Amino acid sequence: MKQRWYRSRLTKGLLIILEHVLVVAAAVSILWAMSYPTLVSEVFSGSGAKEYEDTDIFKNRLMDLNCEIMNGIRVQELFESDGAYNPQKIIDIQEYAQTYGEEIRFPNENVHGLAYTLGDLIAWGENWDFVGNDLYTDEGGLEDKIIVCRRPDKTFHYYYYSEFKKLINTGELRFVIANDDSGISEDDILAELRAGNFTNNSETAFKGLQDIEGKIVYIDCWSYDGGWMEEKYKPIDAESIMQVANDNPEWNGRLNNAYAMLNNTIYSLRDAYSSYVWMENGYKEGDTNLTYLYVDTENGRVYTNRNEFRDYGKLRENLEKLRKAGKYAIIEPELKDFESNIEGIKASLWRDSIKYVGAKETGFIYAISVDTDYPIKDGLHSEAHEFEKYSPFVRGVLILGISSALLFVGILIWLTAAAEAKLNWFDRWKTELAAAAVVLAWAVPVIVIIYGSGSLLAVASRSISQLTYYETDYGYTSASGTLAAGGMLAAYTCAMFLMGYLSLVRRIKAKSLWKDSLLRSMICFTRRAFANIHAVWKAVAIFAMFVFVHWIAVLSNSNRYAMFLMLAGELVVFIYMVRQASGRQKIDIGVDRIAGGEVDYKIPLEGLGDEQKNIAEKINSIGQGLDAALEESIKSERLKTDLITNVSHDIKTPLTSIINYVNLLKQEKFDDPKILRYLDILDEKSQRLKTLTEDVVEASKVSSGNITLEYMNINLVEIIQQTSGEFEEKFTANELTEVMSLPEHEVIIRADGRRLWRVLANIYNNAAKYAMKGTRVYADLYTIGDAAVFSLKNVSDQPLNISADELTERFIRGDISRGTEGSGLGLSIAKTLTQMQGGNFELYLDGDLFRVTITFPKVNI
């Protein structure tokens, strides 16, 4: 049959070549576009700007610069005095914590008693070590704790553990232990304080601490459990924060707050100082094409990066100069005063960024301008040059890359559909070996290319205009070289991908992916080995000894040819031993299964040697004899069952007459109470005999399998509710309360409705008879995966002096001494009927707790 053109080798070959071309085009386009993320974003924004100053790139850049400038101006007052950086400025920790983030108000004084110089806090932040990482240590190298002691006036004094221990050892402080027989010693208390788990129970032995004169100075002590830090710099007018907490009433009892405020202050000042330094160095006059002017009109203060604009008296003149400098924006608190020649900016957004990021919300004028001639080669100059040079090509490059990628996917789908279930030499390799070969064949050259041409991602992340030469560990590479390397890598990756992918498709279509896999071979071999592990392990042990001895002999000899022959011989022996062990395991399994009752089981004879085959045939003949004997035994058991059934039916006829005559007698109006009592007893006993007879007949049918099941979809929620309703009166009579927990949705199972009702009725009847009066009966239905589980549990009225397995045997009840009316067949019948319908029936006993659990497969509709 002539092959169709789209399946021909020529067509597939041309398509594969085209796939490589498309991948190279897409890869080079993506690498080039990655070099200009801002230009790409401009294309997707759809602004269609022709000039850099009209792009969203320019507007967003100025917006970001506005925020940086405002943040830098905002912190200048914190770091400067009289317009210059002042490292001796006093920073009150609590004042800083309370005011920073609001209107700037940092008094240069120690207001609350805990303050540091600005220079110390900045230096502290530059060498940042957080609280939990640099704890003090004592001479023993253990973490030194802070000990908190409470005075009788409810104030506190703080000690380091080493200092506290020294006072105890010298007798300057002593623990007051009221009861010498308590077994508590000073060493015990010190050890617990050091460990941080001392708890004082003032009602027992420990009563506080006294000084050398016997005066109670502290009524309690414990290990401080808050955050603390190594103090690299001292507070003003104090040696440490602990000294401030001990001496200053405002900080007494607030040691944890002091450390936390200090920590937050250092962290905040570090970030603020970075903004301040960037403000000083990043916008220097002569280093940027940007000019900013921020004026506090209430205080007459001017912030600018142009010296000629610092005169507040020339504000209007300076603003006019800014208007002529290029692109500009002038912002005041009211939107009506907003002025700009930058098209498309949002006045409210710009105004709010100055108003709320800056130091003031009113009384300011902010102006920014950019010299669009870009005489200084700063970041704005680079972006403008980049946009002018490369923006005309971005859209085309993106379209080329996206189109190439989509076309590549389309052709790949074509190749997938056109692939045939014909395996070549490579497709016949084991699946995992083929995958590993493809990955290795791709990875090794790729690593060489990447390390030989520099990091492609690092190179691509820079502007092509800046990539004339890019330094790597191996020298310099050009931007065009980077794109060429990326194209080569993409082409080679495509070749390896198509090789592996199309092989995978052919394997799937030929249904050989799993069949020819190395994993399947190992699983099959392992399964066979484990299936015969009881016989194989001896063979493996003997083989291991054989290999060990012979390899010692081989390694002592330098003849490599002899070594190869020895290895081949060992392999042959190993295969022979495993086959022998597998044969023995087959025979052993056959014997076990026949001995376990499967007398019709036949040992497979395939793969057995002559000796093992002869033994297997003899065992199979023994199984045939056992099968005949078992058939005779089953026949005898069936006759017994039929006899019980027939006798039960014969009993039902006179029993029915007795019941009818008793009912007739009860209709007569006897006045003698004795006669009435006799009639009640006759009625009760005849009904009991009737129930027993019906149970015996049912049990006989169940045990003989003489029951036809009519399966249907049954809503288990509904049938449980019906059964519960029928037994409601009986539960009430026995003072039982049923607590039901059923799902709101349907739970469908496949079962015989009449037989399932009998199962539920039997277990509900069992609960009604034997549950303790005045208790609850819990009925729960729930699903686990694809199984529906129903549980009924109650507390037994009498001790459960029998096992759960015995309770499901015939004519067995929980307490033999009780005079209940049960036949002892209910649970046995329920269990057998459940199992016949494919369910599972379990009993659980725990003391007087009795629980029945029935499980059926759930039907998903």
Short mmCIF file of C-alpha atoms in Angstrom, two decimals, residues 516-748:
data_model
loop_
_atom_site.label_atom_id
_atom_site.label_comp_id
_atom_site.label_asym_id
_atom_site.label_seq_id
_atom_site.Cartn_x
_atom_site.Cartn_y
_atom_site.Cartn_z
CA ASP A 516 10.15 -2.69 27.40
CA SER A 517 10.92 -0.69 30.50
CA LEU A 518 13.79 -1.50 32.80
CA LEU A 519 11.58 -0.82 35.80
CA ARG A 520 9.07 -3.47 34.71
CA SER A 521 11.85 -6.00 34.24
CA MET A 522 13.19 -5.24 37.71
CA ILE A 523 9.70 -5.40 39.24
CA CYS A 524 8.98 -8.74 37.59
CA PHE A 525 12.32 -10.16 38.67
CA THR A 526 11.88 -8.80 42.20
CA ARG A 527 8.33 -10.11 42.36
CA ARG A 528 9.49 -13.56 41.36
CA ALA A 529 12.33 -13.39 43.84
CA PHE A 530 10.08 -12.27 46.70
CA ALA A 531 7.37 -14.73 45.73
CA ASN A 532 9.95 -17.48 46.19
CA ILE A 533 11.96 -15.79 48.92
CA HIS A 534 11.67 -18.71 51.35
CA ALA A 535 13.43 -20.97 48.89
CA VAL A 536 15.55 -18.44 47.00
CA TRP A 537 17.38 -17.00 50.00
CA LYS A 538 19.31 -20.20 50.54
CA ALA A 539 20.36 -20.27 46.90
CA VAL A 540 21.37 -16.59 47.06
CA ALA A 541 23.40 -17.20 50.22
CA ILE A 542 25.20 -20.17 48.65
CA PHE A 543 25.81 -18.12 45.52
CA ALA A 544 27.20 -15.21 47.55
CA MET A 545 29.62 -17.53 49.28
CA PHE A 546 30.57 -19.01 45.92
CA VAL A 547 31.23 -15.55 44.46
CA PHE A 548 33.17 -14.38 47.50
CA VAL A 549 35.51 -17.35 47.49
CA HIS A 550 36.10 -17.29 43.75
CA TRP A 551 36.62 -13.55 43.54
CA ILE A 552 39.27 -13.74 46.20
CA ALA A 553 40.97 -16.33 44.04
CA VAL A 554 40.53 -14.20 40.93
CA LEU A 555 41.78 -10.96 42.52
CA SER A 556 44.87 -12.73 43.65
CA ASN A 557 45.59 -13.52 40.00
CA SER A 558 46.38 -10.86 37.38
CA ASN A 559 44.91 -12.91 34.49
CA ARG A 560 41.91 -10.81 33.32
CA TYR A 561 40.77 -13.47 30.84
CA ALA A 562 40.39 -15.94 33.66
CA MET A 563 38.43 -13.32 35.61
CA PHE A 564 35.95 -12.93 32.73
CA LEU A 565 35.40 -16.68 32.44
CA MET A 566 34.86 -16.93 36.18
CA LEU A 567 32.20 -14.19 36.05
CA ALA A 568 30.37 -15.94 33.20
CA GLY A 569 30.40 -19.24 35.08
CA GLU A 570 29.04 -17.58 38.20
CA LEU A 571 26.18 -16.06 36.19
CA VAL A 572 25.19 -19.47 34.82
CA VAL A 573 25.23 -20.99 38.29
CA PHE A 574 23.13 -18.13 39.66
CA ILE A 575 20.42 -18.59 36.97
CA TYR A 576 20.30 -22.35 37.61
CA MET A 577 19.98 -21.90 41.37
CA VAL A 578 17.18 -19.35 41.05
CA ARG A 579 15.21 -21.62 38.68
CA GLN A 580 15.57 -24.53 41.08
CA ALA A 581 14.46 -22.39 44.00
CA SER A 582 11.46 -21.07 42.02
CA GLY A 583 10.38 -24.63 41.22
CA ARG A 584 10.58 -25.66 44.84
CA GLN A 585 8.55 -22.61 45.81
CA LYS A 586 5.79 -23.54 43.33
CA ILE A 587 5.54 -27.00 44.89
CA ASP A 588 5.52 -25.52 48.40
CA ILE A 589 2.71 -23.09 47.48
CA GLY A 590 0.70 -25.94 45.96
CA VAL A 591 1.03 -28.07 49.08
CA ASP A 592 0.01 -25.15 51.33
CA ARG A 593 -3.06 -24.32 49.25
CA ILE A 594 -4.23 -27.93 49.04
CA ALA A 595 -3.64 -28.34 52.78
CA GLY A 596 -5.58 -25.12 53.36
CA GLY A 597 -8.69 -26.55 51.69
CA GLU A 598 -8.19 -25.71 47.99
CA VAL A 599 -8.20 -29.40 47.04
CA ASP A 600 -8.92 -28.61 43.35
CA TYR A 601 -5.72 -26.53 43.07
CA LYS A 602 -3.21 -27.77 40.49
CA ILE A 603 0.49 -27.02 40.71
CA PRO A 604 1.67 -25.43 37.39
CA LEU A 605 4.10 -27.80 35.69
CA GLU A 606 5.67 -25.21 33.36
CA GLY A 607 9.31 -24.45 34.10
CA LEU A 608 9.83 -27.42 36.43
CA GLY A 609 12.66 -29.89 36.05
CA ASP A 610 12.02 -33.63 35.68
CA GLU A 611 12.35 -34.37 39.39
CA GLN A 612 10.24 -31.42 40.50
CA LYS A 613 7.63 -32.15 37.81
CA ASN A 614 7.23 -35.74 39.05
CA ILE A 615 6.69 -34.53 42.64
CA ALA A 616 4.15 -31.91 41.47
CA GLU A 617 2.12 -34.52 39.53
CA LYS A 618 1.90 -36.77 42.58
CA ILE A 619 0.74 -33.89 44.78
CA ASN A 620 -1.90 -32.99 42.16
CA SER A 621 -3.22 -36.58 42.29
CA ILE A 622 -3.46 -36.33 46.10
CA GLY A 623 -5.54 -33.18 45.64
CA GLN A 624 -7.96 -35.04 43.38
CA GLY A 625 -8.54 -37.68 46.07
CA LEU A 626 -9.09 -35.02 48.70
CA ASP A 627 -11.53 -33.27 46.37
CA ALA A 628 -13.65 -36.41 46.11
CA ALA A 629 -13.67 -36.86 49.88
CA LEU A 630 -14.61 -33.20 50.35
CA GLU A 631 -17.49 -33.57 47.89
CA GLU A 632 -18.87 -36.44 49.92
CA SER A 633 -18.55 -34.41 53.13
CA ILE A 634 -20.40 -31.48 51.58
CA LYS A 635 -23.19 -33.79 50.45
CA SER A 636 -23.59 -35.10 53.99
CA GLU A 637 -23.66 -31.58 55.41
CA ARG A 638 -26.33 -30.58 52.89
CA LEU A 639 -28.52 -33.53 53.99
CA LYS A 640 -28.22 -32.37 57.60
CA THR A 641 -29.22 -28.86 56.62
CA ASP A 642 -32.21 -30.14 54.65
CA LEU A 643 -33.28 -32.19 57.66
CA ILE A 644 -33.21 -29.13 59.92
CA THR A 645 -35.19 -27.14 57.37
CA ASN A 646 -37.84 -29.86 56.96
CA VAL A 647 -38.23 -30.38 60.71
CA SER A 648 -38.57 -26.61 61.20
CA HIS A 649 -41.30 -26.49 58.55
CA ASP A 650 -43.09 -29.42 60.21
CA ILE A 651 -42.99 -27.64 63.57
CA LYS A 652 -44.48 -24.45 62.06
CA THR A 653 -47.80 -26.19 61.17
CA PRO A 654 -48.87 -27.25 64.72
CA LEU A 655 -47.28 -24.09 66.10
CA THR A 656 -49.52 -21.98 63.87
CA SER A 657 -52.58 -23.86 65.20
CA ILE A 658 -51.46 -23.28 68.79
CA ILE A 659 -51.03 -19.56 68.15
CA ASN A 660 -54.46 -19.33 66.49
CA TYR A 661 -56.24 -21.18 69.31
CA VAL A 662 -54.48 -19.02 71.90
CA ASN A 663 -55.74 -15.93 70.05
CA LEU A 664 -59.29 -17.40 70.05
CA LEU A 665 -59.10 -18.11 73.76
CA LYS A 666 -57.91 -14.56 74.44
CA GLN A 667 -61.06 -13.31 72.72
CA GLU A 668 -63.21 -15.14 75.27
CA LYS A 669 -64.09 -13.04 78.30
CA PHE A 670 -62.47 -14.91 81.16
CA ASP A 671 -62.72 -13.32 84.57
CA ASP A 672 -60.32 -15.58 86.37
CA PRO A 673 -56.91 -13.76 86.53
CA LYS A 674 -55.06 -17.07 86.60
CA ILE A 675 -56.55 -18.10 83.25
CA LEU A 676 -55.61 -14.73 81.78
CA ARG A 677 -52.03 -15.10 83.04
CA TYR A 678 -51.83 -18.62 81.59
CA LEU A 679 -53.02 -17.32 78.22
CA ASP A 680 -50.39 -14.55 78.24
CA ILE A 681 -47.65 -17.07 78.98
CA LEU A 682 -48.92 -19.36 76.18
CA ASP A 683 -48.97 -16.42 73.77
CA GLU A 684 -45.48 -15.25 74.77
CA LYS A 685 -43.89 -18.70 74.53
CA SER A 686 -45.62 -19.61 71.27
CA GLN A 687 -44.41 -16.35 69.70
CA ARG A 688 -40.92 -17.06 70.97
CA LEU A 689 -41.05 -20.56 69.48
CA LYS A 690 -42.30 -19.09 66.19
CA THR A 691 -39.38 -16.62 66.10
CA LEU A 692 -36.91 -19.39 66.90
CA THR A 693 -38.34 -21.60 64.13
CA GLU A 694 -38.12 -18.77 61.57
CA ASP A 695 -34.55 -18.01 62.62
CA VAL A 696 -33.57 -21.67 62.31
CA VAL A 697 -35.07 -21.87 58.81
CA GLU A 698 -33.34 -18.64 57.80
CA ALA A 699 -30.03 -19.82 59.24
CA SER A 700 -30.34 -23.10 57.37
CA LYS A 701 -30.97 -21.32 54.09
CA VAL A 702 -28.08 -18.98 54.66
CA SER A 703 -25.62 -21.71 55.61
CA SER A 704 -26.61 -23.90 52.65
CA GLY A 705 -26.54 -20.97 50.22
CA ASN A 706 -30.13 -21.69 49.25
CA ILE A 707 -30.97 -18.00 48.86
CA THR A 708 -31.47 -16.03 45.67
CA LEU A 709 -30.32 -12.42 45.94
CA GLU A 710 -32.02 -9.70 43.91
CA TYR A 711 -29.53 -6.85 43.65
CA MET A 712 -30.62 -3.26 43.17
CA ASN A 713 -29.36 0.26 43.92
CA ILE A 714 -30.41 1.11 47.49
CA ASN A 715 -30.19 4.43 49.31
CA LEU A 716 -28.57 3.35 52.57
CA VAL A 717 -29.68 6.59 54.29
CA GLU A 718 -33.32 5.91 53.53
CA ILE A 719 -33.36 2.24 54.60
CA ILE A 720 -31.60 3.10 57.89
CA GLN A 721 -34.20 5.78 58.59
CA GLN A 722 -37.02 3.29 57.87
CA THR A 723 -35.50 0.65 60.16
CA SER A 724 -34.99 3.24 62.89
CA GLY A 725 -38.62 4.29 62.61
CA GLU A 726 -39.87 0.72 62.98
CA PHE A 727 -37.85 0.20 66.15
CA GLU A 728 -38.66 3.61 67.65
CA GLU A 729 -41.50 2.21 69.77
CA LYS A 730 -39.39 -0.66 71.02
CA PHE A 731 -36.52 1.71 71.91
CA THR A 732 -38.94 3.97 73.78
CA ALA A 733 -40.36 1.02 75.72
CA ASN A 734 -36.84 0.10 76.83
CA GLU A 735 -36.00 3.73 77.69
CA LEU A 736 -33.40 3.97 74.91
CA THR A 737 -32.58 7.17 72.96
CA GLU A 738 -31.25 6.86 69.44
CA VAL A 739 -28.68 9.44 68.28
CA MET A 740 -28.42 9.37 64.49
CA SER A 741 -25.69 10.93 62.35
CA LEU A 742 -26.53 10.49 58.67
CA PRO A 743 -25.24 12.44 55.66
CA GLU A 744 -27.64 14.84 53.96
CA HIS A 745 -26.89 13.37 50.52
CA GLU A 746 -27.77 9.90 49.24
CA VAL A 747 -25.39 7.00 49.85
CA ILE A 748 -26.10 4.36 47.19
#
